[in-house]
């Protein structure tokens, strides 16, 4: 059973979740002409009157950019204001996932992005571990990640998630936990809703932003953190065969956090994962507001303000 936050942001204000409903004729529902964000909000373990948001500025910027890719405007201040209003209206006491969504709100037909109303909503859902922190098995998908020349992949465009959905279900139905998608050039792109890293001979490697990936905020954070911790990080095309001989493979994302991959297709990967462990531990401390060096990555929303 899903546990939604009782109040959602809808048509410019907080309303009870059950009242935040759309018409069956809503344009975005039919054409996938929306874009969303996904950020975690965590009650501060050390202060019940404070909610911690990880890299809220980056999330707001990406959503605002996604809106521009849909040829509409949604400024970052509006996103921040609505997120804070939702948190104050709900006062969450457990970790939640906030889902802001900008979408074409007109009723009726004709796929287009001109002469059309857009709107913006947010709802929240309780979210613990999206993937098992112990590790996941991955199938290499028969579905290929879309290309930026057909679809703006720098945005989190809702219609694009048909490919993620097909890949995830194909993986699960064939006995795996997750899917790894190759891109149209035959290189590793990412998982259904996470970016991918491998470790080879102590070097952290991840497909570059030119490999049809979503520009993940966790990915960017892992890269920055790893470099600050003295690791060598290389962004370059990754071949499928490297997944089988890597010392470590792991996934990164807001929902998945940092999740190890324990098997790719029929190949079991080595169990000690020192690089992933170090990065995961540090990221957990940062997201829980326990790392003063990275306090600038955390937005603290006061509930008693
Ligand atoms: C397709 C896809 N790739 C990667 C990611 C990871 O991005 P982030 O770390 O910003 O959550 C997500 C999740 O939002 C995603 O949906």
Coordinates of C-alpha atoms and ligand atoms in Angstrom, one line a residue:
X1 CA 0.0 0.0 0.0
X2 CA 1.4 3.4 -1.0
X3 CA 1.6 6.0 1.7
X4 CA 1.1 9.4 0.2
X5 CA 1.7 12.6 2.1
X6 CA -1.8 13.9 3.1
X7 CA -1.3 17.3 1.3
X8 CA -0.3 17.8 -2.3
X9 CA 0.6 21.0 -4.2
X10 CA -2.0 21.5 -6.9
X11 CA -3.0 24.5 -8.9
X12 CA -0.8 26.8 -6.8
X13 CA -1.7 25.7 -3.3
X14 CA -1.7 22.8 -0.9
X15 CA -4.8 20.6 -1.0
X16 CA -5.7 17.2 0.5
X17 CA -4.1 14.5 -1.7
X18 CA -7.5 13.0 -2.6
X19 CA -8.6 16.4 -4.1
X20 CA -5.5 16.7 -6.3
X21 CA -7.1 15.1 -9.3
X22 CA -7.0 15.6 -13.1
X23 CA -9.4 15.1 -16.0
X24 CA -9.2 11.9 -18.1
X25 CA -8.7 14.2 -21.1
X26 CA -5.5 15.9 -19.7
X27 CA -3.1 16.3 -22.6
X28 CA 0.0 15.1 -20.7
X29 CA -1.7 11.8 -19.7
X30 CA -2.0 10.9 -23.4
X31 CA 1.1 12.3 -24.9
X32 CA 3.8 12.0 -22.1
X33 CA 4.3 15.7 -22.4
X34 CA 5.4 16.3 -18.8
X35 CA 8.6 16.4 -16.9
X36 CA 9.2 15.4 -13.4
X37 CA 11.7 15.6 -10.6
X38 CA 12.4 13.3 -7.7
X39 CA 14.0 14.3 -4.5
X40 CA 14.3 12.8 -1.1
X41 CA 13.2 14.7 2.0
X42 CA 14.6 13.3 5.3
X43 CA 13.5 14.3 8.8
X44 CA 16.8 15.4 10.5
X45 CA 17.6 12.4 12.8
X46 CA 19.0 15.0 15.2
X47 CA 16.1 17.5 15.1
X48 CA 12.5 16.6 14.5
X49 CA 11.7 20.2 13.4
X50 CA 14.0 20.1 10.5
X51 CA 13.7 18.4 7.1
X52 CA 16.9 17.8 5.1
X53 CA 16.9 18.1 1.3
X54 CA 19.8 16.8 -0.7
X55 CA 21.0 19.2 -3.4
X56 CA 17.6 20.9 -3.7
X57 CA 19.2 23.6 -5.9
X58 CA 20.3 21.1 -8.5
X59 CA 16.9 19.3 -8.5
X60 CA 15.1 22.7 -9.0
X61 CA 17.5 23.7 -11.8
X62 CA 17.1 20.4 -13.6
X63 CA 13.3 20.6 -13.4
X64 CA 13.3 24.2 -14.5
X65 CA 15.5 23.1 -17.5
X66 CA 13.1 20.2 -18.2
X67 CA 10.3 22.7 -18.3
X68 CA 12.2 24.7 -20.9
X69 CA 12.7 21.6 -23.0
X70 CA 8.9 21.3 -23.0
X71 CA 8.8 24.9 -24.1
X72 CA 7.3 26.3 -20.9
X73 CA 8.6 28.2 -17.9
X74 CA 8.9 27.1 -14.4
X75 CA 11.4 29.1 -12.4
X76 CA 13.5 27.6 -9.6
X77 CA 12.1 30.0 -6.9
X78 CA 8.6 28.7 -7.6
X79 CA 9.8 25.1 -7.2
X80 CA 11.6 25.8 -4.0
X81 CA 8.6 27.7 -2.6
X82 CA 6.2 24.9 -3.4
X83 CA 8.4 22.2 -2.0
X84 CA 8.8 24.1 1.3
X85 CA 5.0 24.7 1.5
X86 CA 4.4 20.9 0.9
X87 CA 6.9 20.0 3.7
X88 CA 5.4 22.5 6.2
X89 CA 1.8 21.3 5.3
X90 CA 2.8 17.6 5.9
X91 CA 5.5 17.7 8.5
X92 CA 6.8 14.2 7.5
X93 CA 8.2 12.0 10.2
X94 CA 9.8 9.4 7.9
X95 CA 11.9 9.6 4.7
X96 CA 9.7 10.7 1.8
X97 CA 10.2 11.0 -2.0
X98 CA 8.9 14.3 -3.4
X99 CA 7.6 14.1 -7.0
X100 CA 7.2 17.6 -8.6
X101 CA 5.7 17.4 -12.1
X102 CA 5.2 20.0 -14.8
X103 CA 2.8 19.0 -17.5
X104 CA 0.5 20.1 -20.3
X105 CA -2.7 20.7 -18.5
X106 CA -5.2 21.4 -21.4
X107 CA -8.0 19.0 -22.1
X108 CA -8.3 17.5 -25.6
X109 CA -6.3 16.1 -28.4
X110 CA -3.4 17.0 -30.7
X111 CA 0.2 16.4 -29.7
X112 CA 1.9 19.8 -29.4
X113 CA 3.7 22.1 -27.1
X114 CA 2.5 25.5 -28.4
X115 CA -0.8 27.1 -27.5
X116 CA -1.2 25.0 -24.5
X117 CA -1.6 25.5 -20.8
X118 CA 1.0 24.0 -18.4
X119 CA 0.7 23.4 -14.7
X120 CA 2.8 22.2 -11.9
X121 CA 2.0 19.8 -9.0
X122 CA 3.9 18.0 -6.2
X123 CA 3.0 15.0 -4.2
X124 CA 5.0 13.0 -1.7
X125 CA 5.2 9.3 -1.0
X126 CA 7.0 7.5 1.8
X127 CA 10.0 5.8 0.5
X128 CA 12.5 3.5 2.2
X129 CA 14.9 1.4 0.0
X130 CA 13.9 1.4 -3.6
X131 CA 16.4 -1.3 -4.4
X132 CA 18.0 -3.8 -2.0
X133 CA 21.0 -2.2 -0.3
X134 CA 22.5 -5.7 -0.3
X135 CA 22.8 -5.6 -4.1
X136 CA 20.8 -6.3 -7.3
X137 CA 21.0 -8.6 -10.3
X138 CA 20.9 -6.9 -13.6
X139 CA 19.8 -8.0 -17.0
X140 CA 21.1 -6.2 -20.1
X141 CA 18.0 -5.0 -21.7
X142 CA 16.8 -5.8 -25.2
X143 CA 15.4 -2.2 -25.2
X144 CA 17.9 0.5 -26.2
X145 CA 18.1 3.8 -24.4
X146 CA 16.6 6.6 -26.5
X147 CA 18.9 9.1 -28.3
X148 CA 19.0 12.8 -27.6
X149 CA 18.2 13.5 -31.3
X150 CA 14.7 12.0 -30.9
X151 CA 14.0 13.2 -27.4
X152 CA 15.6 15.8 -25.0
X153 CA 17.4 13.4 -22.7
X154 CA 18.8 16.2 -20.5
X155 CA 15.3 16.6 -19.1
X156 CA 13.3 14.0 -17.1
X157 CA 10.6 13.9 -19.7
X158 CA 7.7 11.6 -18.6
X159 CA 7.1 10.1 -22.0
X160 CA 10.7 8.8 -22.1
X161 CA 9.8 6.4 -19.2
X162 CA 8.1 4.0 -21.5
X163 CA 11.6 2.6 -22.3
X164 CA 12.5 2.4 -18.6
X165 CA 9.2 0.7 -17.9
X166 CA 9.6 -1.9 -20.6
X167 CA 13.2 -2.6 -19.6
X168 CA 12.4 -2.9 -15.9
X169 CA 9.5 -5.3 -16.5
X170 CA 11.4 -7.4 -18.9
X171 CA 14.2 -7.7 -16.3
X172 CA 11.9 -8.6 -13.5
X173 CA 9.8 -11.0 -15.5
X174 CA 13.0 -12.8 -16.5
X175 CA 14.1 -13.1 -12.9
X176 CA 16.4 -10.1 -12.4
X177 CA 16.0 -7.0 -10.2
X178 CA 17.0 -4.3 -12.6
X179 CA 17.8 -3.5 -16.2
X180 CA 21.0 -2.0 -17.8
X181 CA 20.3 -0.3 -21.1
X182 CA 22.8 0.1 -23.9
X183 CA 22.6 3.1 -26.1
X184 CA 22.1 3.2 -29.9
X185 CA 25.9 3.2 -30.3
X186 CA 26.2 -0.1 -28.4
X187 CA 27.8 1.4 -25.3
X188 CA 26.5 1.1 -21.7
X189 CA 24.1 3.9 -20.9
X190 CA 22.3 3.5 -17.5
X191 CA 19.8 1.5 -15.6
X192 CA 16.0 2.0 -15.7
X193 CA 16.1 4.9 -13.2
X194 CA 19.8 5.1 -12.1
X195 CA 23.2 5.9 -13.5
X196 CA 25.9 3.3 -13.5
X197 CA 29.5 3.2 -12.3
X198 CA 32.2 0.5 -12.6
X199 CA 35.5 0.2 -10.8
X200 CA 38.5 -1.2 -12.6
X201 CA 41.9 -1.4 -11.0
X202 CA 40.9 1.3 -8.4
X203 CA 39.6 3.7 -11.1
X204 CA 36.0 4.8 -11.0
X205 CA 34.5 4.9 -14.5
X206 CA 31.1 6.0 -15.6
X207 CA 29.5 6.7 -19.0
X208 CA 29.9 10.4 -19.9
X209 CA 27.0 12.8 -20.4
X210 CA 27.3 12.2 -24.1
X211 CA 26.2 8.5 -23.7
X212 CA 22.4 9.3 -23.6
X213 CA 22.2 9.2 -19.9
X214 CA 20.1 11.3 -17.6
X215 CA 22.4 13.8 -16.0
X216 CA 21.9 12.3 -12.5
X217 CA 22.4 14.5 -9.5
X218 CA 23.6 11.6 -7.4
X219 CA 26.0 10.7 -10.2
X220 CA 27.4 14.2 -10.3
X221 CA 27.7 14.1 -6.5
X222 CA 29.5 10.7 -6.5
X223 CA 32.0 12.0 -9.1
X224 CA 32.7 15.1 -7.1
X225 CA 32.9 13.3 -3.8
X226 CA 35.2 10.5 -5.2
X227 CA 37.6 13.1 -6.6
X228 CA 37.6 14.9 -3.2
X229 CA 38.4 11.6 -1.5
X230 CA 41.4 11.1 -3.8
X231 CA 40.0 8.7 -6.3
X232 CA 40.6 8.8 -10.0
X233 CA 37.3 9.2 -11.9
X234 CA 37.0 8.8 -15.6
X235 CA 33.9 9.6 -17.7
X236 CA 34.1 7.6 -20.9
X237 CA 32.2 5.1 -23.0
X238 CA 31.8 1.8 -21.2
X239 CA 31.6 -1.5 -23.1
X240 CA 29.3 -4.3 -22.2
X241 CA 32.2 -6.7 -21.6
X242 CA 33.6 -4.4 -19.0
X243 CA 30.5 -5.1 -16.9
X244 CA 31.6 -8.7 -16.6
X245 CA 35.2 -8.1 -15.6
X246 CA 34.8 -5.0 -13.4
X247 CA 35.9 -5.2 -9.8
X248 CA 32.7 -3.4 -8.8
X249 CA 29.6 -2.2 -10.5
X250 CA 27.1 0.0 -8.8
X251 CA 24.1 2.2 -9.5
X252 CA 23.3 5.7 -8.3
X253 CA 20.1 7.7 -8.1
X254 CA 17.8 9.6 -5.8
X255 CA 15.5 6.6 -5.2
X256 CA 18.3 3.9 -5.4
X257 CA 20.9 6.0 -3.5
X258 CA 24.1 3.9 -4.1
X259 CA 23.2 0.3 -4.8
X260 CA 25.8 -2.4 -5.6
X261 CA 25.2 -4.8 -8.6
X262 CA 25.9 -8.3 -7.5
X263 CA 25.3 -10.0 -10.8
X264 CA 25.2 -9.0 -14.5
X265 CA 23.3 -11.6 -16.6
X266 CA 24.9 -14.9 -15.6
X267 CA 28.1 -13.4 -14.1
X268 CA 28.5 -13.0 -10.4
X269 CA 30.6 -10.0 -9.5
X270 CA 33.1 -9.9 -6.6
X271 CA 31.6 -9.4 -3.2
X272 CA 34.0 -7.0 -1.5
X273 CA 33.1 -3.6 -2.8
X274 CA 35.5 -1.2 -1.1
X275 CA 35.0 1.8 -3.4
X276 CA 31.2 1.6 -3.4
X277 CA 31.2 1.1 0.4
X278 CA 33.3 4.2 1.0
X279 CA 31.2 6.3 -1.3
X280 CA 27.9 5.1 0.1
X281 CA 29.0 5.6 3.7
X282 CA 30.1 9.2 3.0
X283 CA 26.9 10.0 1.0
X284 CA 24.7 8.6 3.7
X285 CA 26.5 10.9 6.3
X286 CA 26.0 13.9 4.0
X287 CA 22.3 13.2 3.3
X288 CA 21.7 12.8 7.0
X289 CA 23.3 16.2 7.7
X290 CA 26.3 14.7 9.5
X291 CA 29.1 15.9 7.3
X292 CA 30.1 19.5 7.8
X293 CA 32.3 19.5 4.7
X294 CA 29.2 19.0 2.5
X295 CA 26.6 21.0 4.5
X296 CA 26.3 23.2 1.4
X297 CA 24.7 20.3 -0.4
X298 CA 21.9 20.2 2.2
X299 CA 18.9 22.5 2.4
X300 CA 17.4 22.6 5.9
X301 CA 13.7 23.4 5.9
X302 CA 12.5 24.5 9.4
X303 CA 9.1 23.3 10.3
X304 CA 8.8 25.7 13.3
X305 CA 9.6 28.8 11.2
Ligands
LIG1 C1 16.5 7.4 -16.2 C2 17.2 7.9 -14.9 N1 18.6 7.9 -14.9 C3 19.2 8.3 -13.8 C4 18.6 8.7 -12.6 C5 19.3 9.2 -11.5 O1 19.2 10.6 -11.3 P1 19.3 11.3 -9.9 O2 20.6 10.9 -9.3 O3 19.3 12.8 -10.2 O4 18.1 10.9 -9.1 C6 17.2 8.7 -12.6 C7 16.4 9.2 -11.5 O5 16.0 10.2 -11.3 C8 16.5 8.3 -13.8 O6 15.1 8.3 -13.9

